[in-house]
Coordinates of C-alpha atoms and ligand atoms in Angstrom, one line a residue:
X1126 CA 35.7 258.5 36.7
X1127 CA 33.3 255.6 36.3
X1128 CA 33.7 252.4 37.6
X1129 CA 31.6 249.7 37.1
X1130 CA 30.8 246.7 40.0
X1131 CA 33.7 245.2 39.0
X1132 CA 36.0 247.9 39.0
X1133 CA 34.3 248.9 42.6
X1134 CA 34.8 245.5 44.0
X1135 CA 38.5 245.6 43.1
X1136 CA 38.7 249.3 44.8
X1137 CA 37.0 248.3 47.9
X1138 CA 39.7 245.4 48.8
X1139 CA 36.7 242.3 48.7
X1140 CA 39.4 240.8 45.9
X1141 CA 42.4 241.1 48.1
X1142 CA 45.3 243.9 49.1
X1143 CA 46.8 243.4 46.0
X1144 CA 44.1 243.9 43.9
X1145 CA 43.2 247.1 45.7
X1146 CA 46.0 248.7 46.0
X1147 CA 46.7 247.6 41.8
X1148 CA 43.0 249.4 40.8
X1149 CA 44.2 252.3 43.1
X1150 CA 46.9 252.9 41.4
X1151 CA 45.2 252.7 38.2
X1152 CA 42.3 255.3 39.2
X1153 CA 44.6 257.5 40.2
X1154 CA 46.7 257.5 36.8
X1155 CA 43.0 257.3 35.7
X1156 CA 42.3 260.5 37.1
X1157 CA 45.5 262.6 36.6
X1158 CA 44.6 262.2 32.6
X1159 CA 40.8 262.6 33.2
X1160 CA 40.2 259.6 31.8
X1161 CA 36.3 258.6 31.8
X1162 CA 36.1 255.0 32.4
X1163 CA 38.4 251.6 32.9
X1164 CA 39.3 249.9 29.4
X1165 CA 39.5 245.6 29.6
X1166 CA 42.9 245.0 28.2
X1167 CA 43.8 241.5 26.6
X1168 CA 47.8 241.4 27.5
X1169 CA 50.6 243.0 29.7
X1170 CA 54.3 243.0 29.1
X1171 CA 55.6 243.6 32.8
X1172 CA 58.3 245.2 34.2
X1173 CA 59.3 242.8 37.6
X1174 CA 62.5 244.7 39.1
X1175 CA 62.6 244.5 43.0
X1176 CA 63.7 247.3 43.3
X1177 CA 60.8 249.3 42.8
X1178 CA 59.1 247.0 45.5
X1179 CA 59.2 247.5 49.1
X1180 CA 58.6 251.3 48.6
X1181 CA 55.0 252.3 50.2
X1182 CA 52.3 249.7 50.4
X1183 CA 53.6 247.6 47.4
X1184 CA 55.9 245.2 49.6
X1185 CA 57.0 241.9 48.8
X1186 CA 55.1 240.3 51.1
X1187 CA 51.7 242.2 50.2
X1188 CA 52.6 240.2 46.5
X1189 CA 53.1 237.2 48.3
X1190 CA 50.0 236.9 50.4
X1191 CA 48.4 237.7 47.1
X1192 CA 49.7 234.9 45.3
X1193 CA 49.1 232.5 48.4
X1194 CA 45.4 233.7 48.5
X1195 CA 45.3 232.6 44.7
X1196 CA 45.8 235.8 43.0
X1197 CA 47.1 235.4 39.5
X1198 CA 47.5 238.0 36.7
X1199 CA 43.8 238.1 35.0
X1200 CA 45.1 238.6 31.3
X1201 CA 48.0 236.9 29.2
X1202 CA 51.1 238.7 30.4
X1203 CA 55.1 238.3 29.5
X1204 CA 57.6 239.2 31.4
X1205 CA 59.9 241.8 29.7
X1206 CA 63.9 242.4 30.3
X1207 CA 65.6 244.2 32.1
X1208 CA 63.8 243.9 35.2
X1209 CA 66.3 242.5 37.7
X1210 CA 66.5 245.7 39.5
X1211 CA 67.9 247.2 36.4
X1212 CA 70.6 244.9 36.3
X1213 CA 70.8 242.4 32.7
X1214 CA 72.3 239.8 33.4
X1215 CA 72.7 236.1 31.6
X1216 CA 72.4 233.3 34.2
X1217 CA 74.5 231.3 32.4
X1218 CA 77.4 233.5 32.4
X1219 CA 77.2 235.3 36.2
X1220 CA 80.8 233.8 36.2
X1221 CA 82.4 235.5 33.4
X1222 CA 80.2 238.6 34.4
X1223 CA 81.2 238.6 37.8
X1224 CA 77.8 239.1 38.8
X1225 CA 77.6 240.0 42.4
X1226 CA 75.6 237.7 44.6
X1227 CA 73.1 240.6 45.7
X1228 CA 71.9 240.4 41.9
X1229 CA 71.6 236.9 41.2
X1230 CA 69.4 236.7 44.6
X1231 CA 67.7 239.9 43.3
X1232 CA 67.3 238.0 39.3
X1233 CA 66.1 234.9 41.4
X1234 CA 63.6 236.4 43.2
X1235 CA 62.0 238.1 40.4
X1236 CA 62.0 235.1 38.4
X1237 CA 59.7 233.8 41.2
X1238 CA 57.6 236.5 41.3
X1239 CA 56.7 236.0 37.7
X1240 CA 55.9 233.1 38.0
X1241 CA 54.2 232.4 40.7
X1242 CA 51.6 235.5 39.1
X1243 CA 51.6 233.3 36.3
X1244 CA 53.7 235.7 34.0
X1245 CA 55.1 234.2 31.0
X1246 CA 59.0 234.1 31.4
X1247 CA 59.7 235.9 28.0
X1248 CA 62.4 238.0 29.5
X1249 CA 63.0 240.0 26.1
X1250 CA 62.5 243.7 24.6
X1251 CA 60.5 242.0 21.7
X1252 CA 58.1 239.8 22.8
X1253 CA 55.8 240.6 19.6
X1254 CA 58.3 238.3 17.9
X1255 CA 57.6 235.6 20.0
X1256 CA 54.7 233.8 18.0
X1257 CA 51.6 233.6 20.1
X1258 CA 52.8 235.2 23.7
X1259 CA 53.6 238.7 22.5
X1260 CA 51.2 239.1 19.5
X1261 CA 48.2 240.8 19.8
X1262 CA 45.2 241.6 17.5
X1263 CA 45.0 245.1 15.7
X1264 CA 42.5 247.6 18.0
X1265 CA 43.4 245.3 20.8
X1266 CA 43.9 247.4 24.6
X1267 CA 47.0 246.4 26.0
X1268 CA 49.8 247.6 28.3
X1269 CA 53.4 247.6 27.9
X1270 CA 56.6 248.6 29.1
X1271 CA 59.7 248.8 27.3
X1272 CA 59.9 252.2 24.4
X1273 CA 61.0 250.5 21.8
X1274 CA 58.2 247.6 21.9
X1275 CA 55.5 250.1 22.6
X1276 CA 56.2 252.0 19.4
X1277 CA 56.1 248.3 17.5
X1278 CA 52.8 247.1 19.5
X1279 CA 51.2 251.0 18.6
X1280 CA 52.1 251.6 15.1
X1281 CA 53.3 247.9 13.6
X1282 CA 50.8 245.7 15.4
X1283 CA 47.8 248.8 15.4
X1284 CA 47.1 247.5 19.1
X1285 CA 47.0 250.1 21.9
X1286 CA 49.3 251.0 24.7
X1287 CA 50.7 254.0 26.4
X1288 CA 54.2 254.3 27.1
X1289 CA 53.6 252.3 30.3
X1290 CA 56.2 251.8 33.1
X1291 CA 54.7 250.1 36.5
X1292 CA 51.3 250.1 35.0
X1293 CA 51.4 247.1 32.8
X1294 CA 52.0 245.2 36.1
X1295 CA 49.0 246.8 38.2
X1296 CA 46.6 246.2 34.7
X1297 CA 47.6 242.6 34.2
X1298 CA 47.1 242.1 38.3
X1299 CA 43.1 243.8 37.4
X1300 CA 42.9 242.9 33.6
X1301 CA 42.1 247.0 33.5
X1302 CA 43.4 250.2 32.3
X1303 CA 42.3 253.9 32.4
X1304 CA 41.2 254.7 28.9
X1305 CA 43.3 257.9 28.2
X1306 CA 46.3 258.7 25.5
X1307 CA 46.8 256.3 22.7
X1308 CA 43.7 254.4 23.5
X1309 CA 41.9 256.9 22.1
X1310 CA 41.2 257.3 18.5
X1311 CA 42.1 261.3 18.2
X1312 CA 45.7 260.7 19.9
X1313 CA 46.8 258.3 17.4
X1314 CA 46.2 259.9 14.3
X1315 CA 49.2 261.3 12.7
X1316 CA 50.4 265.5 13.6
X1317 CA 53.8 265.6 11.3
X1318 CA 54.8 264.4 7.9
X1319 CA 57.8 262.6 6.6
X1320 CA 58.7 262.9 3.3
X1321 CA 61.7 260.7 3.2
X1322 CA 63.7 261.6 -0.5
X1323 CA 66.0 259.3 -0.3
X1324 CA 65.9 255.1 -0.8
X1325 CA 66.2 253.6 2.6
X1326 CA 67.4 250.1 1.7
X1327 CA 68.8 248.7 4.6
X1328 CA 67.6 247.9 8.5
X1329 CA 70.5 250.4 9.5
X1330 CA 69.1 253.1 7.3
X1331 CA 65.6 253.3 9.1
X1332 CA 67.3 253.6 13.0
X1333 CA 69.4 256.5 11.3
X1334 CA 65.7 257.7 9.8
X1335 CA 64.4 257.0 13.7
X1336 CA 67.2 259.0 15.5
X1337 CA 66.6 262.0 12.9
X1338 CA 62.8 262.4 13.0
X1339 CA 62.7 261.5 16.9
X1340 CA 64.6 264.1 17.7
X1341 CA 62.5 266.9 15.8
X1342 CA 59.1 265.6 16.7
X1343 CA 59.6 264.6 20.1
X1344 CA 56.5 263.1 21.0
X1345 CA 54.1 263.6 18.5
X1346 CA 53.5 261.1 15.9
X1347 CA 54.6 261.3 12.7
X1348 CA 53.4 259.9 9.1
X1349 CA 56.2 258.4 6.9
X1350 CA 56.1 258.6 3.1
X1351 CA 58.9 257.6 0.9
X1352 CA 58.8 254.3 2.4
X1353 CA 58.1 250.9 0.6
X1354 CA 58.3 247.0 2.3
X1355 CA 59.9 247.5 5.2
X1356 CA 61.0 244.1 7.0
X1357 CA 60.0 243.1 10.5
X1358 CA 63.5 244.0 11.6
X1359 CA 63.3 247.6 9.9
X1360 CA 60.6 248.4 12.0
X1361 CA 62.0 247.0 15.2
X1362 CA 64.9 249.7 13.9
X1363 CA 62.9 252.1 13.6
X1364 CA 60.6 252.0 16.6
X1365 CA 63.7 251.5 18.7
X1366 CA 65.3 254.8 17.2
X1367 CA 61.9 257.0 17.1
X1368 CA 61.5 256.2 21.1
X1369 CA 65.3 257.3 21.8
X1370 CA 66.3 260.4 20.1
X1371 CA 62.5 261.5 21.3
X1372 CA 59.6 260.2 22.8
X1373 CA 57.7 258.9 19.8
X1374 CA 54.9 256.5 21.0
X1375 CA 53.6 255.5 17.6
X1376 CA 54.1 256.1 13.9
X1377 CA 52.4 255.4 10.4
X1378 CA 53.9 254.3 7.2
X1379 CA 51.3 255.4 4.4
X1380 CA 50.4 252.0 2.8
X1381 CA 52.1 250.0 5.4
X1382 CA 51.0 250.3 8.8
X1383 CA 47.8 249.0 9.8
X1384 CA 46.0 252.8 10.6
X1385 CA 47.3 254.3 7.6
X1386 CA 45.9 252.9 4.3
X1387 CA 46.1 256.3 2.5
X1388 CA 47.8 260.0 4.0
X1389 CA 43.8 261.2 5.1
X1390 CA 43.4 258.4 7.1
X1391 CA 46.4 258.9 8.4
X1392 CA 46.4 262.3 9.9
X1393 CA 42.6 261.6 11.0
X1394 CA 41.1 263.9 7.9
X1395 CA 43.2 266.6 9.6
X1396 CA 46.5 268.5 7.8
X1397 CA 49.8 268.0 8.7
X1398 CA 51.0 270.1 11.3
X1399 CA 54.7 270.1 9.8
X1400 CA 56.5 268.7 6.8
X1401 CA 59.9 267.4 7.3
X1402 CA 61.9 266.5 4.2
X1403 CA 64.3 263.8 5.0
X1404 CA 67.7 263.7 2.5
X1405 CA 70.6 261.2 2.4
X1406 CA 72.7 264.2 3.8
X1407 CA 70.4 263.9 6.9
X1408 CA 70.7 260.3 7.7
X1409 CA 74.3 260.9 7.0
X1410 CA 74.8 263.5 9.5
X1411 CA 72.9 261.6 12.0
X1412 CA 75.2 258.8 11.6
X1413 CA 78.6 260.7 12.0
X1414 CA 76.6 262.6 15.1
X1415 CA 76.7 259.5 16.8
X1416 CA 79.4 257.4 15.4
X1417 CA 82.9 257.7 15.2
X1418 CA 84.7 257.1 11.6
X1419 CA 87.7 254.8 12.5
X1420 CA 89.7 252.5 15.7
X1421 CA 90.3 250.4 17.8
X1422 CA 87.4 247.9 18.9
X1423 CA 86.6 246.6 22.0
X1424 CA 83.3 245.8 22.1
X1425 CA 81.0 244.4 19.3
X1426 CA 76.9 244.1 20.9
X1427 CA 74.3 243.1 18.1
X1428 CA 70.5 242.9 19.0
X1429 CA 69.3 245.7 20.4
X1430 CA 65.6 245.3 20.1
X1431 CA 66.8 241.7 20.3
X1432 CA 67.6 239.8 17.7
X1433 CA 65.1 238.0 15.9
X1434 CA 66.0 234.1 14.8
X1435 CA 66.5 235.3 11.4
X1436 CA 69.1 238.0 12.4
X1437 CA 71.0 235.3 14.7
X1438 CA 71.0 232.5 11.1
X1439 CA 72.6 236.2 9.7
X1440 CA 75.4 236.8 12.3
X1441 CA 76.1 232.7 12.5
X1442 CA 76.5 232.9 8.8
X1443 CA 78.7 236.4 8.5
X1444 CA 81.1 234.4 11.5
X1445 CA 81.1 230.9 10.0
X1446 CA 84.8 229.9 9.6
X1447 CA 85.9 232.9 11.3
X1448 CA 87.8 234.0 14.5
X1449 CA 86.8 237.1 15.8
X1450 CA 90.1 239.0 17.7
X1451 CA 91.1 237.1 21.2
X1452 CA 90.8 240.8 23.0
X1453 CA 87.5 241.6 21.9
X1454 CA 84.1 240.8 23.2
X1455 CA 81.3 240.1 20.9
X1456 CA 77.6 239.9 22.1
X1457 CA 74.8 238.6 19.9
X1458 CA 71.1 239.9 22.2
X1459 CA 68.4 238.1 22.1
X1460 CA 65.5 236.3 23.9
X1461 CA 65.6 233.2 25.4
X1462 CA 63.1 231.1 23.3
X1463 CA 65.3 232.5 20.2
X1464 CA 68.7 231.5 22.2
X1465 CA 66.5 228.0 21.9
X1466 CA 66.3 228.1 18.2
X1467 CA 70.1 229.0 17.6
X1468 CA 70.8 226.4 19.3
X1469 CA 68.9 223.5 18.0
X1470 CA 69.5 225.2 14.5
X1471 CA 73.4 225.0 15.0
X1472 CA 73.8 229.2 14.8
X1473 CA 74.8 228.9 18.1
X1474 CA 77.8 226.7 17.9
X1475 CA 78.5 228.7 14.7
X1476 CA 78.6 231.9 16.9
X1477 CA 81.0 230.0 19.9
X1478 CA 82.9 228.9 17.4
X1479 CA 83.7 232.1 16.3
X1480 CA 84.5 233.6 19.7
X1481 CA 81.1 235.4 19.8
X1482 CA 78.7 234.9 23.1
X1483 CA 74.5 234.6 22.5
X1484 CA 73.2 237.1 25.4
X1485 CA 70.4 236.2 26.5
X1486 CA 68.4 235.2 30.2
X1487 CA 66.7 236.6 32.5
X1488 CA 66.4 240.4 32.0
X1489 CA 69.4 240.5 29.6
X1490 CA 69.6 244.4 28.0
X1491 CA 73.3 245.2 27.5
X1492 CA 72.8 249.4 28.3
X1493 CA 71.6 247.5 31.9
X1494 CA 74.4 245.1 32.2
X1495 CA 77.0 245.4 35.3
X1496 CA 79.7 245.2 33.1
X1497 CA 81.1 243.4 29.9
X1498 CA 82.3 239.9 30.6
X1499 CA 85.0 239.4 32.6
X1500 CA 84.8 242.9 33.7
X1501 CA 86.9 244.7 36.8
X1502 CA 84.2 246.9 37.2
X1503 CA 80.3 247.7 37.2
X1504 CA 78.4 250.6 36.4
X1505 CA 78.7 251.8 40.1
X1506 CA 82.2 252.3 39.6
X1507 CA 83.4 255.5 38.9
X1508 CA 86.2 254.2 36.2
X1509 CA 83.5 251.8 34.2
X1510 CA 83.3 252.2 30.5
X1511 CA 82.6 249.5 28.0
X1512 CA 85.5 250.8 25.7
X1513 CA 85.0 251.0 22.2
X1514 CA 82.0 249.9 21.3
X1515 CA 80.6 248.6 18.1
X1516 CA 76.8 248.4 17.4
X1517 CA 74.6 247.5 14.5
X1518 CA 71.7 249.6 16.7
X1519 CA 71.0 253.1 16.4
X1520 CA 69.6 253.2 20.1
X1521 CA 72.3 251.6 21.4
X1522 CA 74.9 254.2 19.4
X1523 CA 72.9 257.0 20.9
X1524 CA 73.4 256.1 24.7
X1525 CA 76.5 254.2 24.8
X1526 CA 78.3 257.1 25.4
X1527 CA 76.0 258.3 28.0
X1528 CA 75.2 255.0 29.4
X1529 CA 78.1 252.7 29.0
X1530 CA 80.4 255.7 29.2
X1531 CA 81.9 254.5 25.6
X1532 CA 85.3 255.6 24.7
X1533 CA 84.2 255.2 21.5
X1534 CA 81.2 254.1 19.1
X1535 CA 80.4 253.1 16.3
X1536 CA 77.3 252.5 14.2
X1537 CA 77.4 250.3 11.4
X1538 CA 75.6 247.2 9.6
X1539 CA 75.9 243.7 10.8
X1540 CA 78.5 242.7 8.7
X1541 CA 80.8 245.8 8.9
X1542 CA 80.4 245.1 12.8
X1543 CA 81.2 241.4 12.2
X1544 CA 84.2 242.4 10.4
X1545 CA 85.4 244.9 13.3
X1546 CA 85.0 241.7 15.5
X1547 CA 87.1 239.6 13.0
X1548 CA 89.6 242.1 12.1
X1549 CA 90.1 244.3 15.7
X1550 CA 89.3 247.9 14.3
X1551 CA 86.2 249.9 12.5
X1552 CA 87.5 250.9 9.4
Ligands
LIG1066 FE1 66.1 246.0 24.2 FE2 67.9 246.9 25.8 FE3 67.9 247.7 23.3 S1 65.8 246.6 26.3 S2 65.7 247.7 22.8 S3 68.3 245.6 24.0 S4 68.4 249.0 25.0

């Protein structure tokens, strides 16, 4: 693999342990895909979880003599959620969470960690919403964590990122990355086509589309037809979805996404490897895969990618002059600096009002939470389980069971979630 001086100095240690040990790391990921040369990237989006530190040469303290020797991260950089040691959790709410004290030490600590690297607190699943921290240029190198935004930054944004999980932090330490996988033209032209046959009208329509075509092309990438004006929040749907059921890392829309103006450029000049015809019987089946048809509620989470602003104005407006049930928890996910805008918009007392809670903080992810509020247990205990659990996001349908041990889901819009909330069962 070539280096350049640069690259050299960093590998030799005359910038520091940290750097070193970062453009090690890098070489070698560099080298297990045969990748030719480093790649300047322009932005991270981190992954800071403690947990993951203190294991081999990457100790707390080597961090710490970095940053006292003046080592910051060389490229913009946000800091995504659910670090924490993969614990979400809401500052402002540790007390209804019961929150043990080993995890807020944990949260604070990786709080300082960002920023003393000078890593943007974003602390959110979509930081490409996040006007001028998250958002990239098209054809930009970057690296992220977190599958759901990866998809977005690939195939929404036409920037370029592998799915990424300690490497964003080692390339935003360096400013470098190996040039391999999707930063390579011939990886990210399309392998499968999907017709889609039938309208899809609504955001929950495209994580149903997500969940079905994930699961039958794994990880390749595949070309969407059928599909006209999708909103910001259908893609965030969709890339959420794609990246559960399988391991999609990008997709193309013909004459939506950035890479695919017409089908030829979209599959690279090449044919189609497969065609999948996608019916409203499909979507349909996914949905009763992964939801149940009626009862009881517990649980009502909203925002999973996180909630844009206009999504919160949506809930705030579906709960205004409502109670939602006394016994039921309702969450509404969503980054901080959105949290600011419900607030000074008024969606946020709308939404307290109503019984709901905004979740939001540092490293808030509800599939990473240690419980619902006001829970008796954790995920460490062997009796945990979230109950019955409403969502509005197809990820989150698909591992509730598995990961929140749900008694129960169901999938559904916002507003027949809303209602669950108001009414106490999914009708
Ligand atoms: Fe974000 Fe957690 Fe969903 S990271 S995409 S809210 S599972």
């Amino acid at each position: 693999m070539h280096l350049n001086a640069e690259e050299q100095s960093m590998l030799s240690g005359e910038q520091g342990d940290l750097v070193r040990e970062a453009m090690r790391f890098l070489v070698t990921l560099g080298q297990a895909y045969d990748a030719d040369r480093m790649l300047d990237i322009s932005y991270a989006n981190v992954l800071i979880a403690s947990s993951f530190w203190g294991k081999g040469v990457f100790t707390l303290d080597l961090i710490r003599e970095a940053v006292d020797s003046g080592i910051r991260t060389r490229v913009p950089t946000t800091f995504n959620n659910w670090g924490t040691g993969g614990f979400g959790t809401d500052e402002s709410i540790w007390e209804r969470m019961d929150v043990p004290d080993r995890v807020r030490a944990q949260v604070i600590q990786e709080k300082e960690i960002a920023r003393s690297l000078g890593i943007v607190p974003t602390e959110t699943c979509a930081p490409y919403l996040l006007c001028g921290v998250g958002s990239v240029p098209s054809g930009a190198h970057i690296s992220s964590v977190e599958s759901s935004a990866i998809v977005y930054f690939n195939s929404v944004l036409g920037a370029r990122t592998n799915r990424d999980c300690l490497a964003p932090f080692f390339a935003a330490i360096t400013g470098k990355y190996p040039e391999f996988g999707y930063h390579l033209d011939e990886n990210r032209r399309g392998v499968c086509l999907v017709d889609v046959r039938t309208p899809i009208r609504d955001t929950l329509s495209y994580g149903l589309l997500g969940l079905y075509t994930g699961k039958l092309v794994g990880g390749e990438v595949p070309v969407f037809t059928g599909i006209t004006e999708p909103t910001t929040e259908d893609l965030m749907e969709l890339s959420a979805a794609l990246a559960s059921s399988g391991s999609v890392t990008m997709f193309h829309i013909v004459g939506v996404t950035p890479e695919a103006p017409d089908l030829e450029t979209a599959f690279g000049g090449h044919r189609p490897r497969e065609t999948i015809a996608v019916t409203s019987d499909d979507l349909e089946s996914v949905r009763n895969n992964v939801s149940d048809a009626e009862g009881m509620v517990d649980f009502v989470c909203l925002g999973c990618p996180h909630y844009s602003i206009y999504e919160v104005k949506r809930a705030a407006e579906l709960l205004d002059g409502r109670r939602i049930q006394p016994e039921i928890t309702l969450w509404i996910c969503t980054a901080p600096q959105t949290a600011m805008f419900a607030e000074m918009a008024g969606y946020a007392d709308t939404i307290r009002e109503a019984g709901g809670t905004i979740m939001t903080g540092p490293g808030f992810c509800p599939l990473f939470s240690p419980g619902r509020p006001g829970p008796e247990y954790s995920f460490a205990h062997p009796e945990y389980s979230i109950g019955s659990f409403a969502t509005d996001a197809a990820k989150q349908a698909y591992y509730a069971r598995p990961n929140l041990r749900a008694r129960h889901v169901f999938l559904g819009s916002a507003e027949r979630c809303i209602e669950a909330a108001v009414v106490g069962e999914w009708r």
